[in-house]
Tab-separated table of C-alpha atoms in Angstrom:
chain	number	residue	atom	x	y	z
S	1277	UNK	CA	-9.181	-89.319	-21.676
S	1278	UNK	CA	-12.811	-88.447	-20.998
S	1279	UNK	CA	-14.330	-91.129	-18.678
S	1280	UNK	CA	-16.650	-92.050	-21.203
S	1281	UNK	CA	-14.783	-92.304	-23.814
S	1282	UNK	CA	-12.706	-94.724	-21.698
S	1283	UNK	CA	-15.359	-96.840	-20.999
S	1284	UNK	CA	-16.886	-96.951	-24.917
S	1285	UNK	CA	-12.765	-98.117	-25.536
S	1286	UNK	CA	-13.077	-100.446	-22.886
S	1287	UNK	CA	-16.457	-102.086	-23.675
S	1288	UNK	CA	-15.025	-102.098	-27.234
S	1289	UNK	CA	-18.653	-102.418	-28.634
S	1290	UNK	CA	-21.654	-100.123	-27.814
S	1291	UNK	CA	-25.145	-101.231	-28.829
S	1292	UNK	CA	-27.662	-99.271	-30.223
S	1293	UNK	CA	-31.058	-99.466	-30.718
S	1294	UNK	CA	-34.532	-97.764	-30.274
S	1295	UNK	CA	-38.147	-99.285	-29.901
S	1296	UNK	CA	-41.317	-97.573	-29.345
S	1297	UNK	CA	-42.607	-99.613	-26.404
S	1298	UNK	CA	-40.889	-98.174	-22.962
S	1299	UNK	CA	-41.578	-101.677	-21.654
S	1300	UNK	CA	-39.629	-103.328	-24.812
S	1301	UNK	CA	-36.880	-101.269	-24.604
S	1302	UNK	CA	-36.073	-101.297	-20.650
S	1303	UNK	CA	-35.936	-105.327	-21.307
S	1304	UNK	CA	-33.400	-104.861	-24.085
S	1305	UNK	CA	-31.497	-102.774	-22.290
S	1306	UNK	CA	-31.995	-105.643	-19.164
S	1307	UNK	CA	-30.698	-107.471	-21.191
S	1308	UNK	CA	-27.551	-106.208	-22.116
S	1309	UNK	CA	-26.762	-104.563	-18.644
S	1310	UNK	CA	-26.943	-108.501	-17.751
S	1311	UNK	CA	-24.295	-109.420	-20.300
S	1312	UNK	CA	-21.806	-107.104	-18.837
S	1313	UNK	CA	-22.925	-103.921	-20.931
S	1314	UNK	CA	-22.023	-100.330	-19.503
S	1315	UNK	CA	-22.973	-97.729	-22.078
S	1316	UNK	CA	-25.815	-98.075	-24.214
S	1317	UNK	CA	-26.648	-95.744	-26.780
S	1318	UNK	CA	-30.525	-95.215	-27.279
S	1319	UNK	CA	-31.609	-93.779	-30.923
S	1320	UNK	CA	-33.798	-90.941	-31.388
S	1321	UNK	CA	-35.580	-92.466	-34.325
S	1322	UNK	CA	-39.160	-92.879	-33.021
S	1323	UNK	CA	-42.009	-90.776	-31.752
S	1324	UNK	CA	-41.641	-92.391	-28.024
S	1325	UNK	CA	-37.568	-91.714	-28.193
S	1326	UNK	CA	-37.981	-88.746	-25.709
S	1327	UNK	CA	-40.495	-89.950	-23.487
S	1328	UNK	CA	-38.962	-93.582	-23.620
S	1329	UNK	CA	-35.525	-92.093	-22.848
S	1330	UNK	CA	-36.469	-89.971	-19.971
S	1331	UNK	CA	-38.186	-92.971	-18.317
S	1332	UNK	CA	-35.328	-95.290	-18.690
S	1333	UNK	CA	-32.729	-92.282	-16.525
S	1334	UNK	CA	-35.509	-92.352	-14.396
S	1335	UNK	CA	-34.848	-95.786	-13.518
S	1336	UNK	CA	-30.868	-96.397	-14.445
S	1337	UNK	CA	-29.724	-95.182	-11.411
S	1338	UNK	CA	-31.750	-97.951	-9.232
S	1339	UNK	CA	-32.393	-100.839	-11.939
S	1340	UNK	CA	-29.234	-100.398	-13.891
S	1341	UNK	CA	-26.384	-98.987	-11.414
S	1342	UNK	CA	-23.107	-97.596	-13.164
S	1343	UNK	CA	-25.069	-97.801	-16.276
S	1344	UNK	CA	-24.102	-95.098	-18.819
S	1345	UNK	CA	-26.699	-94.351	-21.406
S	1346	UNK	CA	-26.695	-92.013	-24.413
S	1347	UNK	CA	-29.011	-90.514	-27.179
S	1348	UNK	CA	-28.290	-91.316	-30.460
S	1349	UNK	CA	-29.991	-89.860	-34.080
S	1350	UNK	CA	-29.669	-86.214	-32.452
S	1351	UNK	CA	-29.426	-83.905	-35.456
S	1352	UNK	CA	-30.505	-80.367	-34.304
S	1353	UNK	CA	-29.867	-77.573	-30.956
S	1354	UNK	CA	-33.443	-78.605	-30.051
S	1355	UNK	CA	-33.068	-82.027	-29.881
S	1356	UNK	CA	-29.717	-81.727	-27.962
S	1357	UNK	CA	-31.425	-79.589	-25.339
S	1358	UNK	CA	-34.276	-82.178	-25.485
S	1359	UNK	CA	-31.772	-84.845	-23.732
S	1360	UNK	CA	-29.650	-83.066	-22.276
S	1361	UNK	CA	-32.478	-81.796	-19.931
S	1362	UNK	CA	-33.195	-85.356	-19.073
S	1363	UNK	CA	-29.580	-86.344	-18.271
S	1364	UNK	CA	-28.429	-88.111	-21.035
S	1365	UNK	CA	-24.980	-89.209	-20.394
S	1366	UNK	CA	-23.426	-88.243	-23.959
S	1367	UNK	CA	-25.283	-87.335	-27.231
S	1368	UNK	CA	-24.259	-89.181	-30.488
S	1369	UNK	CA	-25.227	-87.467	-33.770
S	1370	UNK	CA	-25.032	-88.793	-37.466
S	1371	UNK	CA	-23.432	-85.499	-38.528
S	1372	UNK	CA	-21.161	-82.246	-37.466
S	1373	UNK	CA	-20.874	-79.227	-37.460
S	1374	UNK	CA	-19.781	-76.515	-35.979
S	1375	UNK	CA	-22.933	-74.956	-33.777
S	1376	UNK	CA	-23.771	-78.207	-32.651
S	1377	UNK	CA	-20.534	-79.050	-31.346
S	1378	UNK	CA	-20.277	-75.700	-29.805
S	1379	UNK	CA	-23.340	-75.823	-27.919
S	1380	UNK	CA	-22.454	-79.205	-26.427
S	1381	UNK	CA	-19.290	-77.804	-25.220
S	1382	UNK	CA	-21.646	-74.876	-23.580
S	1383	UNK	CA	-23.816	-77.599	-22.611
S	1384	UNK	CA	-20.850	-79.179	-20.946
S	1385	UNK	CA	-22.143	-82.531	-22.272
S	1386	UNK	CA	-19.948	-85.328	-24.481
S	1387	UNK	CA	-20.745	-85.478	-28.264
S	1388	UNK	CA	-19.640	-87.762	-30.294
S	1389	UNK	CA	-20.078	-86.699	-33.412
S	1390	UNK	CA	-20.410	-88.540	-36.915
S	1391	UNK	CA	-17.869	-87.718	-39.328
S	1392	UNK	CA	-17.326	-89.154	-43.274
S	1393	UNK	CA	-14.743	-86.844	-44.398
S	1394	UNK	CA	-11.512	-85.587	-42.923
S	1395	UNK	CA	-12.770	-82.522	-43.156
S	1396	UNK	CA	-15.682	-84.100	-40.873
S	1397	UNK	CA	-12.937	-84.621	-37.932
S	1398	UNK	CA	-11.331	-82.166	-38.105
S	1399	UNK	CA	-13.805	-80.215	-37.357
S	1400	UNK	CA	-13.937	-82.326	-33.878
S	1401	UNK	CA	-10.181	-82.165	-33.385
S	1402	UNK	CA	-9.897	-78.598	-33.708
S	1403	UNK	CA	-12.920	-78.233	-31.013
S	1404	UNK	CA	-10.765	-80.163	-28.842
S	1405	UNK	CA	-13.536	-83.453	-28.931
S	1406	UNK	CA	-11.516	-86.976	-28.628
S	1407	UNK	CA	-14.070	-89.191	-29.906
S	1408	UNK	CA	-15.786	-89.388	-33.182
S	1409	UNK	CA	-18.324	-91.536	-34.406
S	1410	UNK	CA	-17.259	-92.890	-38.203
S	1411	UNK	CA	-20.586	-93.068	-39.981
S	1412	UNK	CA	-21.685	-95.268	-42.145
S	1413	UNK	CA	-18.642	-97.091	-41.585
S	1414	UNK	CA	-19.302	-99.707	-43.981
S	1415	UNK	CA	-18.907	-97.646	-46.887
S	1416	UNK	CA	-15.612	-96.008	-45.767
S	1417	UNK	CA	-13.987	-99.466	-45.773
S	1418	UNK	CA	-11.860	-100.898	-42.475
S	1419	UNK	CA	-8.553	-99.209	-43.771
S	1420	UNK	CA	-10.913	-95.704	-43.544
S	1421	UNK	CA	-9.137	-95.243	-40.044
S	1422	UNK	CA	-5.761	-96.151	-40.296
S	1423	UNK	CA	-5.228	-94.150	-43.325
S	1424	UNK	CA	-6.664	-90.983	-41.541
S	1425	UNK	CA	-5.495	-91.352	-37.813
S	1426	UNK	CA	-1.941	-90.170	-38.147
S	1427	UNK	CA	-3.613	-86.517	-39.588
S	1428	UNK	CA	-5.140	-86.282	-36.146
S	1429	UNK	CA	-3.126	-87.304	-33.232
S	1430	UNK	CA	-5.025	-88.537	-30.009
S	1431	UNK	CA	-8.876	-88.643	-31.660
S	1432	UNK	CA	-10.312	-91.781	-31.131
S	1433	UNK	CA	-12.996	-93.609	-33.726
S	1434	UNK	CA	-15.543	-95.391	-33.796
S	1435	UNK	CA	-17.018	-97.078	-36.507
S	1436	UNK	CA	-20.962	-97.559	-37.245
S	1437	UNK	CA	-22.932	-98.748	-39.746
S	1438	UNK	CA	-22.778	-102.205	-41.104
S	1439	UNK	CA	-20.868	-103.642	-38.761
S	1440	UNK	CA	-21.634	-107.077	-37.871
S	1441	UNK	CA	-22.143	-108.355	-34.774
S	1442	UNK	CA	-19.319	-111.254	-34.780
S	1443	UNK	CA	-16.047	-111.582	-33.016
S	1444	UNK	CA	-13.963	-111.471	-36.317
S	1445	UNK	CA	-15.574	-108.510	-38.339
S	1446	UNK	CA	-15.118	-106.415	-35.055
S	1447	UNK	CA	-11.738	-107.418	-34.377
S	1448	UNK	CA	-10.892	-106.268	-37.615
S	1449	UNK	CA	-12.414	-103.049	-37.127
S	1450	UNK	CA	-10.378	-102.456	-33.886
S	1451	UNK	CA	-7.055	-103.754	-35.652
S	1452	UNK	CA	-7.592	-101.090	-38.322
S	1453	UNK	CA	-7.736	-98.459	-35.909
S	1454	UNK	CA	-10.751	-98.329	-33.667
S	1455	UNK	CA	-11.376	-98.207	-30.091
S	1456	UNK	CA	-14.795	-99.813	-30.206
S	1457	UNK	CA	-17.470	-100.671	-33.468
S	1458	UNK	CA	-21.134	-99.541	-32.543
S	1459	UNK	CA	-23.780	-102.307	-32.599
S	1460	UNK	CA	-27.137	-102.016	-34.285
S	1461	UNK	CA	-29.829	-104.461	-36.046
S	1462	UNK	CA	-26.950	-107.216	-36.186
S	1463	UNK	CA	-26.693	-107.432	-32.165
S	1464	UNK	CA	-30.255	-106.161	-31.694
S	1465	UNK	CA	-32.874	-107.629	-33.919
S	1466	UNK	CA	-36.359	-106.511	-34.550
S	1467	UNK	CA	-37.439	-110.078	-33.070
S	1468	UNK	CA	-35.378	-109.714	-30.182
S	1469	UNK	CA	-35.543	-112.359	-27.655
S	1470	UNK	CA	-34.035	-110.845	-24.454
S	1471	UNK	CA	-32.350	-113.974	-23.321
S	1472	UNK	CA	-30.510	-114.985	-26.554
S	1473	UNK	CA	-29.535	-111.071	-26.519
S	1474	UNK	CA	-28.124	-111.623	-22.985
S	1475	UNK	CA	-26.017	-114.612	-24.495
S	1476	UNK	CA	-25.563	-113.136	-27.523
S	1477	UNK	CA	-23.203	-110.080	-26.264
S	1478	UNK	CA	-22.113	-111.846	-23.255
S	1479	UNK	CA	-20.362	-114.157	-25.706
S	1480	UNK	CA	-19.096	-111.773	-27.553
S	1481	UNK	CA	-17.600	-109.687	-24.542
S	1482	UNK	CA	-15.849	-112.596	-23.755
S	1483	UNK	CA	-14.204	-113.545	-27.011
S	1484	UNK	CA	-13.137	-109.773	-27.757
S	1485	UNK	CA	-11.427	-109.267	-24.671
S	1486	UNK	CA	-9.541	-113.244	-25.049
């Protein structure tokens, strides 16, 4: 299994989120590096995403050592080439298809794709991709998963969208199948206060892996 993807299964959540101050956003992600958080995905959802982004791999490698840290919201070649040029660690995108999976195997970079249908992942498993973003999970269900995962033996999911940041909702995400739920607004606020966001996950790092 890709080291990545190892680490996303290990982490068992990965928070998400995108601001349009630099200064706001290398706190946040401060913050969670502090609770124990190893991969991070960053959404390209802003005007600042690109210039934010590159600024923050500036700095992982001294500020935030081992730190893994994705783009997110990538829909297009362009954008993928965008981050990729900057060093993102993975690219996660809310759709697939078959160029832009292509062209991150070219790239030599992890996607993680977001799929709805079967016919969504299969398009990753036949490209040989072991990770798949299910998107929006919440209106696939939690038995979404398990009902598709014997189709497509060793492809890992995980679920985003709706999924709320509490010890029980995730738990039953990873019972039905998952190998980690992606974190938004409900871990990551618009009124964020870095230090209850430090507690926040730490807490909930602890009680998933009790």
């Amino acid at each position: 299994m890709n080291e990545i993807v190892q680490k996303i299964k290990d982490q068992k959540i990965v928070p998400l989120f995108y601001n349009e101050s630099f200064e706001v956003s290398k706190n946040i992600i401060k913050a969670l590096y502090e609770a124990g958080i190893r991969v991070i995905e960053y959404t390209n959802r802003g005007h600042q995403a690109l210039e934010n982004f590159t600024k923050l791999k500036e700095i992982s490698h001294t500020e935030f050592p081992g730190l893994l840290l994705g783009i997110g919201t990538v829909k297009n070649i362009q954008e993928m080439d965008d981050y990729a040029n900057v060093k993102s660690d993975f690219i996660i995108t809310p759709v697939i298809n078959e160029a832009l999976v292509k062209h991150t195997l070219e790239k030599n970079i992890l996607l993680i794709p977001g799929c709805f249908t079967p016919s969504d992942i299969n398009i990753a498993h036949q490209n040989g991709l072991t990770l798949v973003k299910i998107f929006p999970a919440d209106a696939l269900g939690k038995n979404y998963i398990k009902s598709v995962q014997p189709v497509f033996p060793g492809m890992n999911f995980m679920p985003t969208g709706g999924i709320h940041a509490e010890t029980e909702d995730i738990r039953e995400w990873l019972n039905g199948g998952a190998i980690a739920a992606g974190l938004g607004s409900s871990l990551i606020g618009k009124d964020i206060n870095e230090e209850a966001l430090t507690r926040k996950t730490k807490n909930l790092l602890q009680q998933l892996n009790q």
